[in-house]
Coordinates of C-alpha atoms (C1' of nucleotides) in Angstrom, one line a residue:
Chain A
X1 CA 1.8 12.6 -35.1
X2 CA 4.1 15.5 -35.8
X3 CA 4.4 18.2 -33.2
X4 CA 6.5 21.3 -33.1
X5 CA 9.5 20.9 -30.7
X6 CA 8.3 21.4 -27.1
X7 CA 10.4 23.1 -24.5
X8 CA 9.4 21.7 -21.1
X9 CA 10.8 21.9 -17.7
X10 CA 10.9 19.8 -14.5
X11 CA 11.2 22.3 -11.7
X12 CA 11.6 20.5 -8.3
X13 CA 12.1 22.4 -5.1
X14 CA 15.2 21.1 -3.2
X15 CA 13.3 20.7 0.0
X16 CA 13.1 16.9 -0.3
X17 CA 14.1 13.9 -2.3
X18 CA 12.8 12.8 -5.6
X19 CA 9.7 10.7 -5.1
X20 CA 7.6 8.8 -7.6
X21 CA 5.2 11.7 -8.0
X22 CA 7.9 14.0 -9.1
X23 CA 9.6 11.3 -11.2
X24 CA 6.4 10.8 -13.1
X25 CA 6.0 14.5 -13.7
X26 CA 9.6 14.6 -14.9
X27 CA 9.0 11.5 -17.1
X28 CA 6.0 13.0 -18.9
X29 CA 7.9 16.2 -19.5
X30 CA 10.8 14.3 -20.8
X31 CA 8.7 12.2 -23.1
X32 CA 7.1 15.2 -24.7
X33 CA 10.5 16.9 -25.2
X34 CA 12.1 13.8 -26.7
X35 CA 9.1 12.9 -28.9
X36 CA 8.9 16.4 -30.4
X37 CA 12.7 16.9 -30.7
X38 CA 12.5 19.7 -28.1
X39 CA 14.3 20.3 -24.9
X40 CA 13.8 18.9 -21.4
X41 CA 15.0 21.5 -18.9
X42 CA 15.8 21.1 -15.3
X43 CA 15.3 24.1 -13.1
X44 CA 15.8 24.2 -9.4
X45 CA 13.1 26.2 -7.6
X46 CA 14.9 27.2 -4.4
X47 CA 13.4 30.6 -3.8
X48 CA 12.5 29.5 -0.3
X49 CA 15.9 29.5 1.2
X50 CA 14.5 28.6 4.6
X51 CA 13.3 25.2 3.6
X52 CA 16.3 24.0 1.7
X53 CA 17.6 20.5 2.4
X54 CA 21.4 20.3 1.9
X55 CA 21.7 17.4 -0.4
X56 CA 18.2 17.6 -2.0
X57 CA 19.3 19.2 -5.3
X58 CA 22.0 16.7 -5.8
X59 CA 19.7 13.8 -4.9
X60 CA 16.9 15.1 -7.2
X61 CA 19.5 15.0 -10.0
X62 CA 20.8 11.6 -9.1
X63 CA 17.3 10.3 -9.1
X64 CA 16.6 11.6 -12.6
X65 CA 19.9 10.3 -13.8
X66 CA 19.3 6.8 -12.3
X67 CA 15.9 6.7 -14.2
X68 CA 17.7 7.8 -17.4
X69 CA 15.8 11.0 -17.6
X70 CA 18.6 13.2 -18.8
X71 CA 18.1 17.0 -19.2
X72 CA 19.2 19.1 -22.1
X73 CA 19.6 22.3 -20.0
X74 CA 20.1 22.5 -16.3
X75 CA 22.3 23.7 -13.4
X76 CA 25.2 21.4 -14.1
X77 CA 25.1 21.4 -17.9
X78 CA 24.1 25.0 -18.5
X79 CA 22.2 26.2 -21.5
X80 CA 21.2 29.4 -23.3
X81 CA 18.6 30.4 -20.7
X82 CA 20.7 30.1 -17.5
X83 CA 21.2 30.3 -14.7
X84 CA 18.9 27.3 -14.0
X85 CA 18.9 27.7 -10.2
X86 CA 16.3 30.3 -9.3
X87 CA 18.1 31.7 -6.4
X88 CA 20.7 32.9 -8.9
X89 CA 18.0 34.8 -10.8
X90 CA 16.7 37.0 -8.0
X91 CA 17.7 40.2 -9.9
X92 CA 15.6 39.1 -12.9
X93 CA 12.7 38.4 -10.7
X94 CA 13.0 41.6 -8.7
X95 CA 13.2 43.7 -11.9
X96 CA 10.1 42.1 -13.2
X97 CA 8.2 42.7 -10.0
X98 CA 9.2 46.4 -10.2
X99 CA 8.1 46.4 -13.8
X100 CA 4.6 45.3 -12.7
X101 CA 4.6 48.1 -10.2
X102 CA 5.5 50.6 -12.8
X103 CA 2.8 49.3 -15.0
X104 CA 0.3 49.7 -12.2
X105 CA -0.3 46.0 -12.0
X106 CA 1.3 45.5 -8.7
X107 CA 1.9 47.6 -5.6
X108 CA 4.1 48.0 -2.6
X109 CA 2.6 46.8 0.6
X110 CA 3.8 47.9 4.0
X111 CA 1.6 45.9 6.2
X112 CA 3.3 44.3 9.1
X113 CA 3.2 40.6 9.7
X114 CA 1.4 41.2 12.9
X115 CA -1.4 43.1 11.2
X116 CA -1.7 40.3 8.6
X117 CA -1.8 37.6 11.2
X118 CA -4.5 39.5 13.2
X119 CA -6.5 39.9 10.0
X120 CA -6.1 36.2 9.2
X121 CA -7.2 35.1 12.6
X122 CA -10.2 37.4 12.5
X123 CA -11.3 36.0 9.1
X124 CA -10.7 32.4 10.2
X125 CA -12.9 33.1 13.3
X126 CA -15.6 34.3 11.0
X127 CA -15.1 31.1 8.9
X128 CA -14.1 33.2 6.0
X129 CA -11.4 32.4 3.5
X130 CA -8.3 34.3 4.7
X131 CA -7.5 37.0 2.3
X132 CA -5.5 40.2 2.1
X133 CA -7.8 43.1 2.6
X134 CA -6.2 45.5 0.1
X135 CA -5.0 47.8 2.8
X136 CA -2.1 49.2 0.8
X137 CA -3.6 48.7 -2.6
X138 CA -4.5 52.4 -3.1
X139 CA -1.4 54.1 -1.7
X140 CA -0.3 56.6 -4.3
X141 CA 2.8 55.2 -6.1
X142 CA 4.8 58.4 -5.3
X143 CA 4.1 58.1 -1.6
X144 CA 4.8 54.4 -1.6
X145 CA 8.1 55.0 -3.3
X146 CA 9.0 57.6 -0.7
X147 CA 8.2 55.3 2.2
X148 CA 10.3 52.6 0.6
X149 CA 13.1 54.9 -0.1
X150 CA 12.9 55.9 3.6
X151 CA 13.7 52.4 4.4
X152 CA 10.3 51.1 5.4
X153 CA 10.0 47.3 4.9
X154 CA 7.7 46.3 2.2
X155 CA 6.6 43.5 -0.1
X156 CA 5.2 43.7 -3.6
X157 CA 1.7 42.4 -4.2
X158 CA 0.0 41.6 -7.4
X159 CA -3.1 43.7 -8.1
X160 CA -5.7 41.1 -8.9
X161 CA -8.3 42.7 -11.2
X162 CA -11.5 42.9 -9.3
X163 CA -15.1 42.3 -10.3
X164 CA -14.2 39.7 -13.0
X165 CA -13.7 36.1 -13.5
X166 CA -10.6 34.5 -14.8
X167 CA -10.7 31.5 -17.1
X168 CA -7.7 29.4 -17.9
X169 CA -7.6 26.5 -20.2
X170 CA -6.1 23.2 -19.0
X171 CA -5.5 20.7 -21.7
X172 CA -7.0 17.8 -19.7
X173 CA -9.8 19.6 -18.0
X174 CA -10.9 22.4 -20.3
X175 CA -11.7 25.8 -19.0
X176 CA -11.1 26.4 -15.3
X177 CA -12.9 29.5 -14.1
X178 CA -12.7 31.3 -10.8
X179 CA -14.2 34.5 -9.5
X180 CA -11.3 36.9 -9.0
X181 CA -12.9 37.8 -5.6
X182 CA -11.7 34.4 -4.4
X183 CA -8.1 35.4 -5.2
X184 CA -6.4 37.9 -3.0
X185 CA -3.6 40.3 -3.9
X186 CA -0.9 37.8 -3.4
X187 CA 2.7 38.6 -2.7
X188 CA 5.1 38.2 -5.6
X189 CA 8.2 39.7 -4.0
X190 CA 9.1 39.2 -0.3
X191 CA 10.5 41.9 2.0
X192 CA 13.9 40.3 1.6
X193 CA 13.8 41.0 -2.1
X194 CA 13.4 37.4 -3.1
X195 CA 10.6 36.4 -5.4
X196 CA 7.8 34.0 -4.5
X197 CA 7.1 30.9 -6.6
X198 CA 4.3 32.4 -8.5
X199 CA 6.3 35.3 -10.0
X200 CA 9.6 33.5 -10.3
X201 CA 8.2 30.5 -12.1
X202 CA 6.2 32.5 -14.6
X203 CA 9.1 34.9 -15.4
X204 CA 11.4 32.0 -15.8
X205 CA 9.0 29.9 -17.9
X206 CA 8.6 32.9 -20.2
X207 CA 12.2 33.7 -20.4
X208 CA 13.1 30.1 -21.0
X209 CA 10.6 29.7 -23.8
X210 CA 8.6 27.0 -22.0
X211 CA 5.8 25.8 -24.3
X212 CA 4.1 23.3 -22.0
X213 CA 3.8 23.4 -18.3
X214 CA 3.2 19.8 -17.1
X215 CA 3.0 19.7 -13.4
X216 CA 1.1 18.3 -10.4
X217 CA -2.6 19.2 -10.0
X218 CA -1.9 20.7 -6.6
X219 CA -1.1 23.8 -8.7
X220 CA -4.6 24.1 -10.1
X221 CA -5.8 26.4 -7.4
X222 CA -3.0 28.9 -8.2
X223 CA -3.3 28.5 -11.9
X224 CA -5.4 31.7 -12.3
X225 CA -2.7 33.6 -10.5
X226 CA -0.1 32.4 -12.9
X227 CA -2.2 33.2 -15.9
X228 CA -2.9 36.6 -14.5
X229 CA 0.8 37.3 -14.1
X230 CA 1.5 36.2 -17.7
X231 CA -1.3 38.3 -19.0
X232 CA -0.2 41.4 -16.9
X233 CA 3.1 41.2 -18.8
X234 CA 1.3 40.7 -22.1
X235 CA 3.0 37.4 -22.5
X236 CA 1.5 34.3 -24.1
X237 CA 0.5 31.3 -22.1
X238 CA 2.0 27.8 -22.3
X239 CA -0.2 24.8 -22.7
X240 CA -1.2 23.9 -19.2
X241 CA -1.3 20.3 -18.2
X242 CA -2.2 19.4 -14.6
X243 CA -1.5 15.8 -13.6
X244 CA -3.5 14.1 -10.9
X245 CA -1.9 13.2 -7.7
X246 CA -0.9 9.7 -6.4
X247 CA -3.0 8.3 -3.5
X248 CA -1.8 5.8 -1.0
X249 CA -2.4 2.1 -1.8
X250 CA -5.7 2.2 0.0
X251 CA -6.8 5.0 -2.2
X252 CA -7.6 7.1 0.9
X253 CA -5.7 10.3 0.5
X254 CA -2.1 11.2 -0.2
X255 CA 0.6 9.5 1.7
X256 CA 1.5 11.2 4.9
X257 CA 5.0 12.1 5.7
X258 CA 5.1 9.5 8.4
X259 CA 3.7 6.8 6.2
X260 CA 6.2 7.7 3.5
X261 CA 9.1 7.6 5.9
X262 CA 8.2 4.2 7.4
X263 CA 7.3 2.4 4.3
X264 CA 10.7 1.0 3.6
X265 CA 11.3 -0.4 7.1
X266 CA 7.8 -1.7 7.5
X267 CA 7.1 -3.4 4.2
X268 CA 10.2 -3.1 2.0
X269 CA 8.8 -0.6 -0.4
X270 CA 9.5 3.1 -1.0
X271 CA 8.2 6.0 -3.0
X272 CA 11.6 7.6 -3.1
X273 CA 13.6 7.0 -6.2
X274 CA 16.9 6.9 -4.3
X275 CA 15.7 3.8 -2.4
X276 CA 14.7 1.9 -5.5
X277 CA 18.1 0.7 -6.4
X278 CA 18.8 -0.6 -2.9
X279 CA 15.4 -2.4 -3.0
X280 CA 16.5 -4.2 -6.2
X281 CA 14.3 -2.4 -8.7
X282 CA 15.4 -1.7 -12.2
X283 CA 14.9 1.8 -13.4
X284 CA 13.1 0.3 -16.4
X285 CA 10.5 -1.2 -14.1
X286 CA 10.0 2.0 -12.0
X287 CA 9.6 4.0 -15.2
X288 CA 7.1 1.5 -16.6
X289 CA 5.2 1.5 -13.3
X290 CA 4.9 5.3 -12.9
X291 CA 4.2 5.9 -16.6
X292 CA 1.1 3.8 -16.5
X293 CA -0.4 5.5 -13.4
X294 CA -2.1 8.3 -15.2
X295 CA -1.3 7.5 -18.8
X296 CA -2.0 4.7 -21.2
X297 CA -0.7 3.9 -24.7
X298 CA -3.8 2.0 -25.7
X299 CA -6.2 -0.6 -24.4
X300 CA -3.8 -3.4 -24.0
X301 CA -0.1 -2.4 -23.8
X302 CA 1.3 -2.7 -20.3
X303 CA 4.9 -3.3 -20.7
X304 CA 6.9 -0.5 -22.2
X305 CA 10.5 0.7 -22.6
X306 CA 11.5 4.3 -22.4
X307 CA 11.9 4.4 -26.2
X308 CA 8.4 3.0 -26.7
X309 CA 7.1 5.6 -24.3
X310 CA 8.8 8.4 -26.2
X311 CA 7.2 7.2 -29.4
X312 CA 3.8 6.6 -28.1
X313 CA 3.3 9.3 -25.5
X314 CA 0.5 11.8 -26.0
X315 CA -0.9 14.4 -23.6
X316 CA -4.4 13.6 -24.8
X317 CA -4.1 10.1 -23.3
X318 CA -3.3 11.4 -19.8
X319 CA -5.9 10.6 -17.2
X320 CA -7.0 13.4 -14.9
X321 CA -8.3 11.2 -12.1
X322 CA -6.2 10.5 -9.0
X323 CA -4.5 7.1 -8.9
X324 CA -3.8 4.8 -6.0
X325 CA -0.3 3.4 -6.1
X326 CA 0.2 -0.3 -6.1
X327 CA 3.4 -1.9 -5.1
X328 CA 2.2 -5.2 -6.3
X329 CA 2.3 -3.7 -9.7
X330 CA 5.8 -2.4 -9.2
X331 CA 6.9 -5.9 -8.3
X332 CA 5.2 -7.3 -11.3
X333 CA 7.0 -4.8 -13.7
X334 CA 10.2 -5.5 -11.9
X335 CA 9.9 -9.2 -12.7
X336 CA 8.9 -8.5 -16.3
X337 CA 11.9 -6.3 -16.9
X338 CA 14.3 -8.6 -15.2
X339 CA 13.2 -11.4 -17.5
X340 CA 13.5 -9.2 -20.5
X341 CA 17.2 -8.4 -19.8
X342 CA 19.9 -10.1 -21.8
X343 CA 21.7 -12.5 -19.5
X344 CA 25.0 -10.6 -19.7
X345 CA 23.2 -7.5 -18.7
X346 CA 21.4 -9.2 -15.8
X347 CA 24.8 -10.5 -14.6
X348 CA 26.2 -7.0 -14.6
X349 CA 23.2 -5.6 -12.8
X350 CA 23.2 -8.2 -9.9
X351 CA 26.9 -7.9 -9.4
X352 CA 26.6 -5.0 -6.9
X353 CA 24.2 -6.9 -4.8
X354 CA 26.7 -9.7 -4.3
X355 CA 29.4 -7.2 -3.6
X356 CA 27.2 -5.6 -1.1
X357 CA 26.6 -9.0 0.6
X358 CA 30.3 -9.5 0.8
X359 CA 30.3 -12.3 -1.7
X360 CA 33.1 -12.6 -4.1
X361 CA 31.2 -13.3 -7.3
X362 CA 32.8 -12.2 -10.6
X363 CA 30.7 -11.4 -13.6
X364 CA 31.5 -14.6 -15.5
X365 CA 30.4 -16.7 -12.6
X366 CA 27.3 -14.7 -12.3
X367 CA 26.6 -15.1 -15.9
X368 CA 26.6 -18.9 -15.5
X369 CA 24.0 -18.8 -12.7
X370 CA 21.8 -16.2 -14.4
X371 CA 19.9 -18.8 -16.5
X372 CA 19.0 -20.5 -13.2
X373 CA 17.6 -17.4 -11.4
X374 CA 16.4 -15.1 -14.1
X375 CA 12.7 -16.2 -14.0
X376 CA 12.9 -16.8 -10.3
X377 CA 13.6 -13.3 -9.0
X378 CA 11.3 -10.3 -8.9
X379 CA 14.0 -7.9 -7.7
X380 CA 17.7 -7.8 -8.3
X381 CA 18.5 -8.2 -4.6
X382 CA 16.7 -11.5 -4.5
X383 CA 19.5 -12.9 -6.6
X384 CA 21.6 -13.0 -3.5
X385 CA 19.1 -14.9 -1.4
X386 CA 18.4 -17.2 -4.3
X387 CA 22.0 -17.9 -5.4
X388 CA 24.2 -16.6 -2.7
X389 CA 25.1 -20.2 -1.7
X390 CA 27.1 -20.6 -4.8
X391 CA 29.6 -18.2 -3.4
X392 CA 29.6 -18.9 0.3
X393 CA 32.2 -21.1 2.0
X394 CA 29.7 -22.5 4.4
X395 CA 26.0 -22.7 4.4
X396 CA 23.7 -22.7 7.4
X397 CA 20.4 -24.4 7.7
X398 CA 18.1 -26.2 10.1
X399 CA 19.0 -29.9 9.8
X400 CA 15.4 -30.8 10.6
X401 CA 14.5 -29.8 7.1
X402 CA 16.6 -32.7 5.8
X403 CA 13.8 -35.0 6.7
X404 CA 11.0 -34.7 4.2
X405 CA 7.4 -35.2 4.9
X406 CA 6.6 -38.8 5.2
X407 CA 10.1 -39.9 6.0
X408 CA 12.2 -40.3 9.2
X409 CA 15.8 -39.6 9.9
X410 CA 16.9 -43.1 9.1
X411 CA 15.2 -43.3 5.7
X412 CA 16.4 -39.8 4.8
X413 CA 19.9 -40.8 5.8
X414 CA 19.7 -43.9 3.7
X415 CA 18.5 -42.0 0.7
X416 CA 21.2 -39.4 1.1
X417 CA 23.8 -42.2 1.4
X418 CA 22.7 -43.9 -1.7
X419 CA 22.7 -40.5 -3.5
X420 CA 26.2 -39.8 -2.5
X421 CA 27.3 -43.2 -3.7
X422 CA 25.5 -42.8 -7.0
X423 CA 26.8 -39.3 -7.7
X424 CA 30.3 -40.4 -6.8
X425 CA 30.2 -43.2 -9.3
X426 CA 29.3 -40.9 -12.2
X427 CA 32.0 -39.7 -14.6
X428 CA 30.9 -36.1 -14.1
X429 CA 28.2 -33.9 -12.5
X430 CA 26.7 -32.5 -15.7
X431 CA 23.0 -32.2 -15.7
X432 CA 22.3 -34.8 -18.3
X433 CA 24.6 -37.2 -16.4
X434 CA 23.0 -36.8 -13.0
X435 CA 19.3 -36.4 -13.5
X436 CA 18.3 -39.8 -15.1
X437 CA 20.1 -42.0 -12.6
X438 CA 18.9 -39.9 -9.7
X439 CA 15.3 -40.2 -10.9
X440 CA 15.9 -43.9 -11.2
X441 CA 17.2 -44.0 -7.6
X442 CA 14.1 -42.1 -6.4
X443 CA 11.8 -44.6 -7.9
X444 CA 13.9 -47.5 -6.7
X445 CA 13.7 -46.1 -3.1
X446 CA 9.9 -45.6 -3.7
X447 CA 10.4 -41.9 -3.0
X448 CA 8.7 -39.0 -4.8
X449 CA 11.3 -37.0 -6.7
X450 CA 10.3 -34.1 -4.5
X451 CA 11.3 -36.0 -1.4
X452 CA 14.7 -37.2 -2.6
X453 CA 15.6 -34.1 -4.3
X454 CA 14.4 -32.0 -1.4
X455 CA 17.0 -33.6 0.8
X456 CA 19.7 -32.9 -1.6
X457 CA 18.5 -29.4 -2.3
X458 CA 18.8 -28.4 1.3
X459 CA 22.0 -30.2 1.8
X460 CA 23.6 -28.5 -1.2
X461 CA 22.1 -25.1 -1.2
X462 CA 21.0 -24.7 2.4
X463 CA 17.7 -23.6 1.1
X464 CA 14.2 -25.0 0.8
X465 CA 13.7 -22.8 -2.2
X466 CA 16.5 -22.8 -4.8
X467 CA 17.3 -23.0 -8.4
X468 CA 16.8 -26.4 -10.0
X469 CA 18.9 -29.0 -8.3
X470 CA 20.8 -30.6 -11.2
X471 CA 21.6 -27.4 -12.9
X472 CA 22.9 -26.2 -9.5
X473 CA 25.0 -29.3 -8.9
X474 CA 26.5 -28.9 -12.4
X475 CA 27.7 -25.4 -11.6
X476 CA 29.1 -26.1 -8.2
X477 CA 32.7 -27.4 -7.7
X478 CA 32.7 -31.2 -7.3
X479 CA 34.4 -30.9 -3.9
X480 CA 31.8 -28.5 -2.6
X481 CA 29.0 -30.7 -3.6
X482 CA 30.4 -33.8 -1.8
X483 CA 31.5 -31.8 1.2
X484 CA 28.0 -30.4 1.6
X485 CA 26.5 -33.8 1.2
X486 CA 28.8 -35.3 3.7
X487 CA 28.0 -32.5 6.1
X488 CA 24.3 -33.3 5.8
X489 CA 25.0 -36.9 6.4
X490 CA 26.6 -36.0 9.7
X491 CA 23.5 -34.0 10.6
X492 CA 21.3 -36.9 9.9
X493 CA 23.4 -39.2 11.9
X494 CA 22.7 -36.8 14.7
X495 CA 26.3 -35.8 15.0
Chain B
rG1 C1' -15.8 27.1 6.2
rC2 C1' -14.7 28.8 1.0
rC3 C1' -12.7 27.8 -4.0
rC4 C1' -11.3 24.2 -7.6
rC5 C1' -10.7 19.3 -9.6
rC6 C1' -12.1 14.2 -10.2
rA7 C1' -15.6 9.7 -10.5
rU8 C1' -15.5 2.3 -15.2
rC9 C1' -13.8 -4.4 -11.8
rG10 C1' -10.3 -4.4 -4.9
rU11 C1' -6.2 -1.5 -7.8
rC12 C1' -4.0 0.7 -12.6
rU13 C1' -6.8 1.5 -16.9
rA14 C1' -9.5 1.0 -22.4
rG15 C1' -13.9 3.3 -23.8
rU16 C1' -14.8 10.4 -26.8
rG17 C1' -23.6 8.6 -28.5
rG18 C1' -24.9 2.8 -31.6
rA19 C1' -19.2 -2.0 -33.1
rC20 C1' -20.3 -3.1 -25.0
rU21 C1' -22.5 -9.8 -23.9
rA22 C1' -18.1 -3.0 -21.0
rG23 C1' -11.7 -4.9 -23.2
rG24 C1' -6.5 -5.4 -21.1
rA25 C1' -3.2 -5.6 -16.7
rC26 C1' -2.1 -6.4 -11.3
rG27 C1' -3.9 -9.0 -7.4
rC28 C1' -7.2 -13.1 -6.0
rG29 C1' -9.2 -18.3 -6.9
rG30 C1' -9.0 -22.9 -9.9
rC31 C1' -6.6 -26.2 -13.4
rC32 C1' -2.2 -27.7 -16.4
rC33 C1' 3.1 -28.1 -16.4
rU34 C1' 6.5 -29.4 -12.4
rU35 C1' 12.6 -31.8 -8.2
rU36 C1' 11.5 -26.7 -4.6
rC37 C1' 10.3 -21.8 -6.0
rA38 C1' 9.3 -19.1 -10.0
rA39 C1' 8.1 -18.5 -15.1
rG40 C1' 4.6 -20.2 -18.7
rG41 C1' -0.4 -21.9 -20.5
rC42 C1' -5.7 -22.2 -19.7
rC43 C1' -10.2 -20.9 -17.0
rA44 C1' -13.1 -18.2 -13.4
rA45 C1' -15.0 -14.3 -10.2
rA46 C1' -14.9 -9.0 -10.4
rA47 C1' -16.9 -2.4 -12.5
rC48 C1' -20.0 1.9 -15.6
rC49 C1' -21.5 6.1 -7.6
rG50 C1' -27.0 7.8 -7.3
rG51 C1' -31.1 10.6 -9.4
rG52 C1' -33.0 13.5 -13.1
rG53 C1' -32.7 15.2 -18.1
rU54 C1' -31.0 15.5 -23.8
rU55 C1' -31.6 11.6 -27.6
rC56 C1' -34.6 6.8 -31.6
rG57 C1' -30.4 5.3 -28.5
rA58 C1' -26.0 7.0 -23.1
rA59 C1' -20.4 4.3 -19.5
rU60 C1' -19.9 8.2 -23.1
rC61 C1' -23.5 14.9 -23.4
rC62 C1' -26.1 18.4 -19.4
rC63 C1' -27.9 19.3 -14.3
rC64 C1' -28.3 18.1 -9.2
rG65 C1' -26.8 15.1 -5.3
rU66 C1' -23.1 11.9 -3.1
rG67 C1' -18.3 10.3 -2.5
rG68 C1' -13.1 11.2 -3.1
rG69 C1' -9.0 14.5 -3.9
rG70 C1' -6.4 19.2 -4.0
rG71 C1' -5.9 24.2 -2.5
rC72 C1' -6.8 28.6 0.6
rA73 C1' 1.4 31.4 3.5
rC74 C1' 6.5 37.1 3.1
rC75 C1' 6.1 27.5 1.1
rA76 C1' 6.7 25.2 -3.4

RNA sequence: GCCCCCAUCGUCUAGUGGACUAGGACGCGGCCCUUUCAAGGCCAAAACCGGGGUUCGAAUCCCCGUGGGGGCACCA
């Protein structure tokens, strides 16, 4: 499919950190831009200065970078349509608001907040939808200008055409029609001279040549307002694409702020991109996960790389229904993408987790253990709990575990003793050297392999669950192996 | 309360009037493999929200219910 280049934007508000909902919106925008040879633009919507979070903008960008969603134009890289931070475009917005006033499509409103609040309370009491009553709608422009010039505080409201319906076309949902009477004359410029989202976003989208607006469906209710603004200016409309929201795993509603904040501590999951790395997830896995919540390539593909998504993406295959998130699925994709990594790459990726754990593991050492753990870990951080013992000076475990089911301390000790003798008699501890005689020993002692090897496993790794025993022994220093076996012997003697 | 959107296995989804005995994936259960744990292989259970239309024929189109979701700020 050949499409003309799309200019799309991801426009987060720096009032919070990048979460999977935002990331998925960014992803779809990115995919369309890359597929069509267009541009992916990052624009920061910080017109509400009161709600700013200090490091939110930087964190939003870090999140996108971590996912590999690099923008062509944005605050840091610039571009032909800058600035890309809305608070630096206030003059542009103000001029456009004034232009609408001059065109008779907007008006100055002098209503005090108190009056508005009273009006609102009254309407709510009557169980009516709170709406501006048009109090200042018909003040003659000359009079309004005079009052404004005299220093009276005012806002600019958009004059919504009355007595008609407005229909806007959404690519996924078709025509969305509302009666204009359900819209009120909304404010487009605040009394402090700053634009509100509705005006700022439309002006900037137009000026930046945005061809497709792909955003969350929570914008659907204000879609008519946006179309009305565009039409008032006589501008064309972009393709509107409203994505469905993510629901909590139960499918019952969106995640609350509290649930979102406690997720990580309570169950080791998070919806924030900046937590994903710490939790051991690959960006590839996160991308795969969010891409398929609301989009599908076909009836069977479920593992995709970013490149494959770019090639296969299409707006038509977006699903408008809300989707419950599933962390089980994230874990699954995580495992899939870890297994798909070349060993050298996996060694590189797990290195920081060993560093973090205070273990001195260089990449070449890690590369040797990767074959033992690659299919056994679902997240990168699990590499430490699985293979940390390779790099620890001492290992701690409960000696009770040295006695397998069906055995007692004496028989376990005897088995361990025989194993030490046998291993000590071998020319080396390579896997092919150790396994056959050890199996023979097990059968001679009338033990199941699981029993005998279980004793050694705990003795050598300190873990009930570990990489395969003989491969592990082969990688460990000879001295370490025998020291740990000797230590286990002392435990079993009850020392 | 009002407005808008959505509706296929528990979950993510395929399905755009006949190819549907409704496909795939996660999860769940069983079996195989097996030195633990995984991975892998095989098998199973599991869905078209309800009611009316339209049509020779409806998961697919229309209407009404119901359920779910979103929105109703000098927030975005």
